[in-house]
PDB file of C-alpha atoms in Angstrom:
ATOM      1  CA  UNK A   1     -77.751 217.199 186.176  1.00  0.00           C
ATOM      2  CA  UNK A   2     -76.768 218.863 189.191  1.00  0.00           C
ATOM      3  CA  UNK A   3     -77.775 220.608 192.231  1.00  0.00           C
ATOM      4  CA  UNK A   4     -75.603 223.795 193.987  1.00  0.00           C
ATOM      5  CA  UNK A   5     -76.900 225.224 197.298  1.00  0.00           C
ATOM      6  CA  UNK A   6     -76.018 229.052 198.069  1.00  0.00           C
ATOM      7  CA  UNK A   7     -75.860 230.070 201.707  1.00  0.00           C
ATOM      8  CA  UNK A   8     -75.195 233.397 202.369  1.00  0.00           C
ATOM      9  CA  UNK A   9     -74.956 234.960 205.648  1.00  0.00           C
ATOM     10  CA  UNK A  10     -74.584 239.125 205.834  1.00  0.00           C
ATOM     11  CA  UNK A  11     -71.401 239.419 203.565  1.00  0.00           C
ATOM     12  CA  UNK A  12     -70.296 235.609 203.448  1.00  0.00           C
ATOM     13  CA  UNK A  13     -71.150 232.423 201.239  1.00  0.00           C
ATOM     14  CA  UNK A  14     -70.531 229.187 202.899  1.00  0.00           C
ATOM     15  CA  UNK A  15     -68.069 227.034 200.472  1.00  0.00           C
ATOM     16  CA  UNK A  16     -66.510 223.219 200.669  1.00  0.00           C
ATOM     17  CA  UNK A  17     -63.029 222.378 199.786  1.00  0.00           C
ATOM     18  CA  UNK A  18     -62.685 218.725 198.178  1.00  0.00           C
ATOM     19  CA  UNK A  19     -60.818 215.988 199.780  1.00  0.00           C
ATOM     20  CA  UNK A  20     -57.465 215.942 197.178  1.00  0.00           C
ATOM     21  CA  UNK A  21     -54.788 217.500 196.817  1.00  0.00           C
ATOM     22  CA  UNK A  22     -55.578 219.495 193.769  1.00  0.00           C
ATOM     23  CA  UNK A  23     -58.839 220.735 194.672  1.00  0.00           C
ATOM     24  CA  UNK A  24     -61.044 223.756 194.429  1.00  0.00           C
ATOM     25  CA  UNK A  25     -63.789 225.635 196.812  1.00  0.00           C
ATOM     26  CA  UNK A  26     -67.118 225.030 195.383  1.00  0.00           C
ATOM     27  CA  UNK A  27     -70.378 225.374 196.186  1.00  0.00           C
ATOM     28  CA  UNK A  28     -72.473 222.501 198.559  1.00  0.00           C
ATOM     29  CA  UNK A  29     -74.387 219.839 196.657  1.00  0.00           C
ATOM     30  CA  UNK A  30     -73.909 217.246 193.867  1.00  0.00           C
ATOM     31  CA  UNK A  31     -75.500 215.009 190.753  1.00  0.00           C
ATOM     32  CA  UNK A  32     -79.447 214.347 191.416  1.00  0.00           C
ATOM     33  CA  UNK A  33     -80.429 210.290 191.364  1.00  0.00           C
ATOM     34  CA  UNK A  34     -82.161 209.742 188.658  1.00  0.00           C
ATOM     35  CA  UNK A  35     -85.916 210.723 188.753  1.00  0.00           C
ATOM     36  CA  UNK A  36     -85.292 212.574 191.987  1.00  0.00           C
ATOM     37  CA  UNK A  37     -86.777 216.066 192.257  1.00  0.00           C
ATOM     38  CA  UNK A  38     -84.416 219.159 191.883  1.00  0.00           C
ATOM     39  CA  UNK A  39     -85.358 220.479 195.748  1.00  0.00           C
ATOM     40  CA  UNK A  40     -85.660 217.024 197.115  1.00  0.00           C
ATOM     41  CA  UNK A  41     -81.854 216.214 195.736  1.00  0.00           C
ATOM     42  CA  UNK A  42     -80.663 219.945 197.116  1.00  0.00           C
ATOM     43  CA  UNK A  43     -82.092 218.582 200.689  1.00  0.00           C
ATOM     44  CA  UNK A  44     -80.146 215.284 200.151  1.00  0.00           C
ATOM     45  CA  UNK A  45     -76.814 216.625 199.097  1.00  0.00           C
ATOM     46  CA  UNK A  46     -76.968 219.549 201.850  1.00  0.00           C
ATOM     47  CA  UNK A  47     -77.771 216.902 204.565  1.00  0.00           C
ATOM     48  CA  UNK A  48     -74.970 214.534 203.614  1.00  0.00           C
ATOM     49  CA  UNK A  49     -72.167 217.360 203.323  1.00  0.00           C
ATOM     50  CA  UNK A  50     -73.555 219.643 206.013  1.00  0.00           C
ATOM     51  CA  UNK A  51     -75.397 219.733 209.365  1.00  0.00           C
ATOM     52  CA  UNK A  52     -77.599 222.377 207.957  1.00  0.00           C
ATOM     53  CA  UNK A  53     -81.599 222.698 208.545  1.00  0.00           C
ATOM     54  CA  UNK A  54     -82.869 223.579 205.759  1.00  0.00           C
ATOM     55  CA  UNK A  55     -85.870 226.775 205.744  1.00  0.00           C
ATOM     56  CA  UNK A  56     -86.212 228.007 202.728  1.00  0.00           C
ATOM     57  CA  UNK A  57     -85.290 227.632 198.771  1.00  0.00           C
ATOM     58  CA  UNK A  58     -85.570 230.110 196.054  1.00  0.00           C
ATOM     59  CA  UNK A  59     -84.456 229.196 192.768  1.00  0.00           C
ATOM     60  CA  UNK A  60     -81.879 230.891 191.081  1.00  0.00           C
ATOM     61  CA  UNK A  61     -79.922 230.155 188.086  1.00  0.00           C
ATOM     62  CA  UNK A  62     -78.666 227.304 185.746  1.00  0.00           C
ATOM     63  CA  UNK A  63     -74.930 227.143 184.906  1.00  0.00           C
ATOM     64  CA  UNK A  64     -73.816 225.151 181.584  1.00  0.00           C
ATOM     65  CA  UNK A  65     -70.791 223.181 182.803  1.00  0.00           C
ATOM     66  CA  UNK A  66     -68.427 221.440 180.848  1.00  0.00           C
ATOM     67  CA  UNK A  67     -65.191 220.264 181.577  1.00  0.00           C
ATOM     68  CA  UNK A  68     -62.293 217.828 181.091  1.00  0.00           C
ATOM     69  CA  UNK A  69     -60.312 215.704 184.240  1.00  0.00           C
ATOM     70  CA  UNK A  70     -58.011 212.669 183.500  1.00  0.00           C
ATOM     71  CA  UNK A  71     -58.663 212.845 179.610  1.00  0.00           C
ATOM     72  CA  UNK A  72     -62.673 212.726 180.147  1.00  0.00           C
ATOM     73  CA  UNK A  73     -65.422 215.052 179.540  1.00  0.00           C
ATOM     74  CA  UNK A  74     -67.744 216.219 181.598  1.00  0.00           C
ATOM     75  CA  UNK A  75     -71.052 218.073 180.685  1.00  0.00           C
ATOM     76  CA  UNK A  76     -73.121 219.125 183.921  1.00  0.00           C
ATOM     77  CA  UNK A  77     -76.374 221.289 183.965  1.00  0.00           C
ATOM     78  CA  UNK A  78     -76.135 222.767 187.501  1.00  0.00           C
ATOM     79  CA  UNK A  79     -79.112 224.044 189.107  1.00  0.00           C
ATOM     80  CA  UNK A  80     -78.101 226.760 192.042  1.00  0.00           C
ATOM     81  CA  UNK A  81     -80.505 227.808 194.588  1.00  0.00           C
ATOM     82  CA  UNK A  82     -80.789 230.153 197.536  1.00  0.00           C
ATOM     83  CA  UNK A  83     -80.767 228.249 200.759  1.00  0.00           C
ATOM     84  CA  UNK A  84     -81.681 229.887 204.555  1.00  0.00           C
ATOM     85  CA  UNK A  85     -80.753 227.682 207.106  1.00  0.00           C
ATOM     86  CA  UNK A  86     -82.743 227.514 210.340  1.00  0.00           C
ATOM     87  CA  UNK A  87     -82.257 229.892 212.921  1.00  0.00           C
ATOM     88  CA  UNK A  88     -80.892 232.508 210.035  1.00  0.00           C
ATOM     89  CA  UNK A  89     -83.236 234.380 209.161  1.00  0.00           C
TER      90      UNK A  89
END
């Protein structure tokens, strides 16, 4: 299970880029540790791929991902939520 962070600003959503050649924009976070709360892993994951204060978190959808890289599958439940940094609101 997963964790994605939304941060929207006005007309703009704040998106990473992976470090390989072949990769894709997606959203901020990552896979919770097990037992780990969903909001406590969002914090985590936010604070070790941004510098992002954190204000506020609303819940918003669940997004059935499966997928195959290098002859694996994948099968993630990822959690997105609605995140206001400080000094955004």
């Amino acid at each position: 299970m997963s964790v994605r962070a939304l941060v929207m600003l006005d007309d703009h959503i704040l998106v990473q880029r992976l470090n390989h050649p072949d990769s894709v924009r997606w959203f901020p976070g990552g896979e919770l540790e097990f037992g780990e709360p969903m909001e406590a892993g969002l914090l985590r994951e936010i604070a070790e791929e941004s510098t992002l204060a954190v204000t506020a978190i609303t819940y918003r959808f669940v997004f059935d991902n499966r997928f195959e890289r290098d002859g694996a599958s994948f099968h993630f439940l990822e959690h997105y939520f609605e995140v206001t940094p400080a000094g955004w609101e």
